[in-house]
Short mmCIF file of C-alpha atoms in Angstrom, two decimals:
data_model
loop_
_atom_site.label_atom_id
_atom_site.label_comp_id
_atom_site.label_asym_id
_atom_site.label_seq_id
_atom_site.Cartn_x
_atom_site.Cartn_y
_atom_site.Cartn_z
CA MET C 144 108.40 308.60 30.11
CA ASN C 145 108.15 306.54 33.25
CA THR C 146 105.32 307.19 35.53
CA PRO C 147 106.23 307.44 39.08
CA VAL C 148 104.77 304.60 41.02
CA PRO C 149 102.81 306.35 44.04
CA PRO C 150 103.86 305.18 47.68
CA PRO C 151 101.45 302.94 49.43
CA ALA C 152 98.55 304.56 51.19
CA LYS C 153 98.90 304.73 54.84
CA TRP C 154 95.64 302.52 55.34
CA ASP C 155 96.07 300.16 52.31
CA ASP C 156 96.26 297.03 54.21
CA LEU C 157 93.44 297.70 56.50
CA THR C 158 90.68 295.91 54.65
CA VAL C 159 92.74 292.72 54.37
CA ARG C 160 93.74 292.67 57.96
CA LEU C 161 90.25 293.25 59.22
CA THR C 162 88.94 290.48 57.20
CA SER C 163 91.52 288.14 58.40
CA SER C 164 91.15 289.49 61.90
CA ALA C 165 87.32 288.80 61.84
CA ALA C 166 87.91 285.23 60.68
CA MET C 167 90.50 284.56 63.37
CA VAL C 168 88.20 286.30 66.13
CA VAL C 169 85.29 283.96 65.03
CA ILE C 170 87.49 280.67 65.17
CA GLY C 171 89.14 281.63 68.39
CA ALA C 172 86.06 282.70 70.20
CA PHE C 173 84.51 279.21 69.48
CA GLY C 174 87.44 277.56 70.92
CA VAL C 175 87.75 279.86 73.79
CA ILE C 176 84.01 279.69 74.66
CA MET C 177 83.86 275.99 74.23
CA GLY C 178 86.83 275.27 76.14
CA GLY C 179 87.92 271.66 77.19
CA VAL C 180 89.29 269.49 74.19
CA TRP C 181 88.08 272.21 71.63
CA PHE C 182 90.34 274.88 73.06
CA GLN C 183 93.15 272.25 73.61
CA MET C 184 93.19 271.08 69.94
CA MET C 185 93.15 274.60 68.74
CA VAL C 186 96.16 275.55 70.72
CA VAL C 187 97.84 272.25 69.79
CA PHE C 188 97.26 273.22 66.09
CA VAL C 189 98.51 276.70 66.37
CA THR C 190 101.47 275.75 68.51
CA ALA C 191 102.49 273.14 65.98
CA VAL C 192 102.29 275.54 63.06
CA MET C 193 104.29 278.25 64.88
CA VAL C 194 107.20 275.66 65.43
CA TRP C 195 107.14 274.79 61.77
CA GLU C 196 107.22 278.47 60.78
CA LEU C 197 110.11 278.77 63.24
CA TRP C 198 111.79 275.94 61.52
CA MET C 199 111.15 277.34 58.24
CA MET C 200 112.67 280.69 58.96
CA ILE C 201 115.84 278.92 59.88
CA ARG C 202 116.21 276.18 57.51
CA PRO C 203 113.57 277.01 54.40
CA GLN C 204 115.44 274.53 52.19
CA GLU C 205 114.32 271.55 54.53
CA PRO C 206 110.54 271.80 54.70
CA THR C 207 110.00 267.98 55.33
CA LYS C 208 111.96 268.33 58.52
CA GLY C 209 109.92 271.17 59.54
CA MET C 210 106.82 269.14 59.04
CA LEU C 211 108.08 266.26 61.04
CA LEU C 212 108.77 268.60 63.97
CA ALA C 213 105.44 270.23 63.76
CA ALA C 214 103.87 266.80 63.83
CA LEU C 215 105.85 265.85 66.91
CA VAL C 216 105.11 269.02 68.53
CA ALA C 217 101.25 268.15 68.02
CA SER C 218 101.87 264.75 69.48
CA VAL C 219 103.74 265.89 72.51
CA MET C 220 101.28 268.79 73.29
CA SER C 221 98.23 266.50 72.82
CA GLY C 222 99.60 263.93 75.21
CA GLN C 223 100.71 266.54 77.73
CA LEU C 224 97.64 268.40 77.83
CA ALA C 225 95.48 264.96 77.96
CA GLY C 226 97.55 263.55 80.93
CA ASP C 227 99.41 266.38 82.67
CA SER C 228 102.27 265.74 85.27
CA PRO C 229 105.37 267.51 86.42
CA TRP C 230 107.55 265.09 84.89
CA GLY C 231 105.54 265.26 81.68
CA MET C 232 106.78 268.83 81.38
CA LEU C 233 110.16 267.33 80.26
CA LEU C 234 108.49 266.27 77.05
CA PHE C 235 108.45 269.78 75.83
CA LEU C 236 112.20 269.43 75.56
CA VAL C 237 112.00 266.76 72.88
CA VAL C 238 111.24 269.02 69.86
CA PRO C 239 113.86 271.68 70.92
CA VAL C 240 116.60 269.13 71.47
CA LEU C 241 115.66 267.07 68.38
CA GLY C 242 115.69 270.25 66.22
CA VAL C 243 119.00 271.53 67.46
CA THR C 244 120.56 268.21 66.43
CA GLN C 245 119.58 268.91 62.87
CA LEU C 246 121.03 272.28 62.83
CA LYS C 247 124.42 273.91 62.38
CA THR C 248 123.51 277.49 62.95
CA GLU C 249 120.91 279.12 65.14
CA ILE C 250 121.03 276.30 67.56
CA LYS C 251 120.13 278.61 70.64
CA THR C 252 117.59 280.42 68.78
CA PHE C 253 115.60 277.45 67.80
CA PHE C 254 115.87 275.80 71.21
CA VAL C 255 114.71 278.92 73.11
CA PHE C 256 111.71 279.91 70.71
CA ALA C 257 110.53 276.16 70.26
CA LEU C 258 110.49 275.62 74.05
CA GLY C 259 108.86 279.17 74.55
CA ILE C 260 106.25 278.53 72.14
CA GLN C 261 105.24 275.21 73.69
CA LEU C 262 105.22 276.50 77.26
CA ALA C 263 103.12 279.51 76.11
CA GLY C 264 100.58 277.12 74.59
CA TRP C 265 100.40 274.96 77.65
CA GLY C 266 99.98 278.04 79.78
CA LEU C 267 96.96 279.25 77.78
CA VAL C 268 95.35 275.85 78.23
CA HIS C 269 95.83 275.58 81.64
CA PHE C 270 94.79 279.14 82.37
CA ARG C 271 91.61 278.36 80.64
CA MET C 272 91.07 275.13 82.59
CA ASP C 273 91.96 276.32 85.83
CA TYR C 274 90.50 280.08 86.09
CA GLY C 275 87.67 279.78 83.55
CA PHE C 276 86.50 281.63 80.29
CA PHE C 277 86.26 285.05 81.91
CA TRP C 278 89.86 285.42 83.04
CA LEU C 279 91.16 284.10 79.61
CA LEU C 280 88.72 286.64 77.81
CA TRP C 281 90.57 289.39 80.07
CA LEU C 282 94.23 287.95 78.76
CA MET C 283 93.11 288.12 74.95
CA SER C 284 91.28 291.30 75.37
CA VAL C 285 94.43 292.96 76.85
CA VAL C 286 96.54 291.55 73.91
CA ILE C 287 93.93 292.43 71.19
CA VAL C 288 93.14 295.90 72.42
CA THR C 289 97.10 296.50 72.78
CA ASP C 290 97.39 295.56 69.25
CA ILE C 291 94.43 297.75 67.97
CA PHE C 292 95.19 300.84 69.95
CA GLY C 293 98.89 300.52 68.99
CA TYR C 294 98.19 299.97 65.32
CA PHE C 295 95.98 303.06 64.99
CA ALA C 296 98.05 305.31 67.22
CA GLY C 297 101.02 304.49 65.46
CA LYS C 298 99.47 305.00 61.85
CA SER C 299 97.93 308.19 63.18
CA PHE C 300 100.65 309.96 65.11
CA GLY C 301 103.73 308.30 64.20
CA GLY C 302 106.75 309.75 65.98
CA PRO C 303 109.84 308.32 67.40
CA LYS C 304 110.39 304.67 67.06
CA PHE C 305 110.41 302.41 70.18
CA TRP C 306 113.17 300.09 69.06
CA PRO C 307 114.14 301.02 65.56
CA LYS C 308 116.98 298.65 65.23
CA ILE C 309 114.64 295.50 65.90
CA SER C 310 111.16 296.78 65.04
CA PRO C 311 111.39 299.87 62.64
CA LYS C 312 107.56 300.12 62.42
CA LYS C 313 106.88 300.27 66.22
CA THR C 314 106.58 303.74 67.73
CA TRP C 315 106.30 305.11 71.13
CA SER C 316 102.90 306.48 70.31
CA GLY C 317 101.54 303.09 69.54
CA THR C 318 103.46 301.44 72.43
CA ILE C 319 101.95 304.00 74.91
CA ALA C 320 98.54 303.72 73.42
CA GLY C 321 98.67 299.99 73.88
CA TRP C 322 99.38 300.42 77.56
CA LEU C 323 96.58 302.81 77.88
CA GLY C 324 94.12 300.50 75.94
CA ALA C 325 95.30 297.65 78.44
CA ALA C 326 94.58 299.86 81.38
CA LEU C 327 91.11 300.46 79.95
CA VAL C 328 90.39 296.66 79.88
CA GLY C 329 91.64 296.27 83.30
CA PHE C 330 89.12 299.07 84.65
CA ILE C 331 86.36 297.45 82.70
CA PHE C 332 87.08 294.19 84.43
CA THR C 333 87.15 295.59 87.98
CA LEU C 334 83.41 296.37 87.20
CA PHE C 335 82.38 292.87 86.56
CA THR C 336 84.95 290.76 88.69
CA ASN C 337 86.24 290.64 92.20
CA ALA C 338 89.50 292.07 90.94
CA GLY C 339 90.60 295.30 92.75
CA LEU C 340 92.36 298.10 91.09
CA TRP C 341 95.64 296.17 90.95
CA ILE C 342 94.15 294.56 87.70
CA ILE C 343 94.83 297.81 85.97
CA VAL C 344 98.39 297.66 86.69
CA ILE C 345 98.66 293.93 85.79
CA SER C 346 96.78 294.56 82.66
CA MET C 347 99.35 297.35 81.64
CA VAL C 348 102.43 295.05 82.41
CA LEU C 349 100.64 292.11 80.57
CA SER C 350 100.24 294.68 77.69
CA PHE C 351 103.96 295.23 77.75
CA ALA C 352 104.80 291.42 78.06
CA GLY C 353 102.91 290.98 75.04
CA GLN C 354 104.64 293.71 73.13
CA MET C 355 107.99 292.22 74.12
CA GLY C 356 106.79 289.05 72.61
CA ASP C 357 106.03 290.88 69.42
CA ILE C 358 109.57 292.57 69.85
CA ALA C 359 111.31 289.18 70.03
CA GLU C 360 109.49 287.79 67.04
CA SER C 361 110.51 290.93 65.01
CA ALA C 362 114.22 290.37 66.12
CA LEU C 363 113.99 286.73 65.09
CA LYS C 364 112.62 287.65 61.70
CA ARG C 365 115.24 290.46 61.33
CA ARG C 366 118.10 288.11 62.11
CA MET C 367 116.62 285.56 59.57
CA GLY C 368 116.13 288.23 57.00
CA VAL C 369 112.57 287.53 56.48
CA LYS C 370 109.46 289.91 56.41
CA ASP C 371 106.93 287.30 57.91
CA SER C 372 107.12 283.98 59.62
CA SER C 373 104.94 282.69 56.64
CA THR C 374 102.04 283.78 54.39
CA LEU C 375 99.36 281.70 55.83
CA ILE C 376 97.16 284.63 57.03
CA PRO C 377 96.34 287.48 54.46
CA GLY C 378 97.40 290.81 55.86
CA HIS C 379 99.01 289.31 58.88
CA GLY C 380 101.76 286.84 57.59
CA GLY C 381 101.86 283.80 59.60
CA LEU C 382 100.39 282.43 62.88
CA PHE C 383 103.77 283.46 64.82
CA ASP C 384 103.15 286.89 63.38
CA ARG C 385 99.74 287.16 64.70
CA PHE C 386 100.15 285.38 68.11
CA ASP C 387 103.64 286.37 69.10
CA ALA C 388 102.18 288.92 71.49
CA LEU C 389 99.83 286.26 73.08
CA LEU C 390 102.87 284.15 73.56
CA GLY C 391 104.77 286.70 75.43
CA ALA C 392 101.70 287.55 77.52
CA SER C 393 100.93 283.76 78.16
CA LEU C 394 104.51 283.30 79.52
CA PHE C 395 104.31 286.45 81.74
CA LEU C 396 100.93 285.15 83.10
CA ILE C 397 102.35 281.72 84.01
CA PHE C 398 104.65 283.51 86.45
CA VAL C 399 102.10 286.13 87.73
CA ALA C 400 99.29 283.58 88.43
CA ASP C 401 101.60 280.98 89.93
CA VAL C 402 104.31 283.10 91.87
CA ILE C 403 102.97 286.37 92.70
CA ASP C 404 100.07 287.08 95.04
CA VAL C 405 98.47 290.21 93.81
CA PRO C 406 96.40 292.09 96.13
CA GLY C 407 92.72 292.21 95.35
CA VAL C 408 92.92 289.68 92.52
CA VAL C 409 91.63 286.31 92.81
CA TRP C 410 92.65 284.21 89.73
#
């Protein structure tokens, strides 16, 4: 008689996730604290790997082209961050344009995501350079706390799904918990910075932007028929899986910091 296989425990992936998260926190914290070329090169590496993961989701049978595109991303990002100029921003079009010339399907998908990944990486580096360690810490804290609150609330309370057709695991309870966690981060930063209470609202909107980055990557994976962007990080999948929310938050913050004058907030 066959013994039925028990369903996976609700928290069966927690230990692996926490171990991988701790390692990423240590490496990330070193880069963020050091700033300068250390943080730039960390972002260049992560950005290049994510573009490789994007290519491999679309064209897994052509890994060599994916590696070449990743190497080109690293080259373009390194040069752009070393010598920034408005015209230099056009260099970020090189990989998206070159990539789509090699594709017969998912052309728009690759172009949009490859360009977005590079711009988000550029935004993170410049946010660190222009506004300093403390505000980058705020950005990352909002994203991390949103993820933590969302994970535990979703696992604990469950309930209606946020967007079941795209991200079947994401719940409204986890989504709202992420907003509340972000609001808490914003409030804490009002105690130690010159930011007014508007930073709480910005933190919650930033949290939502990060969640939309997560949703966008979930939609991409669902479209490509894959569970994870890669298997580089135990318990998390690939770098794209881990940093999708940070990408969404970075793209949003580029707009906020440069375009919107927030009362009481001096970036």
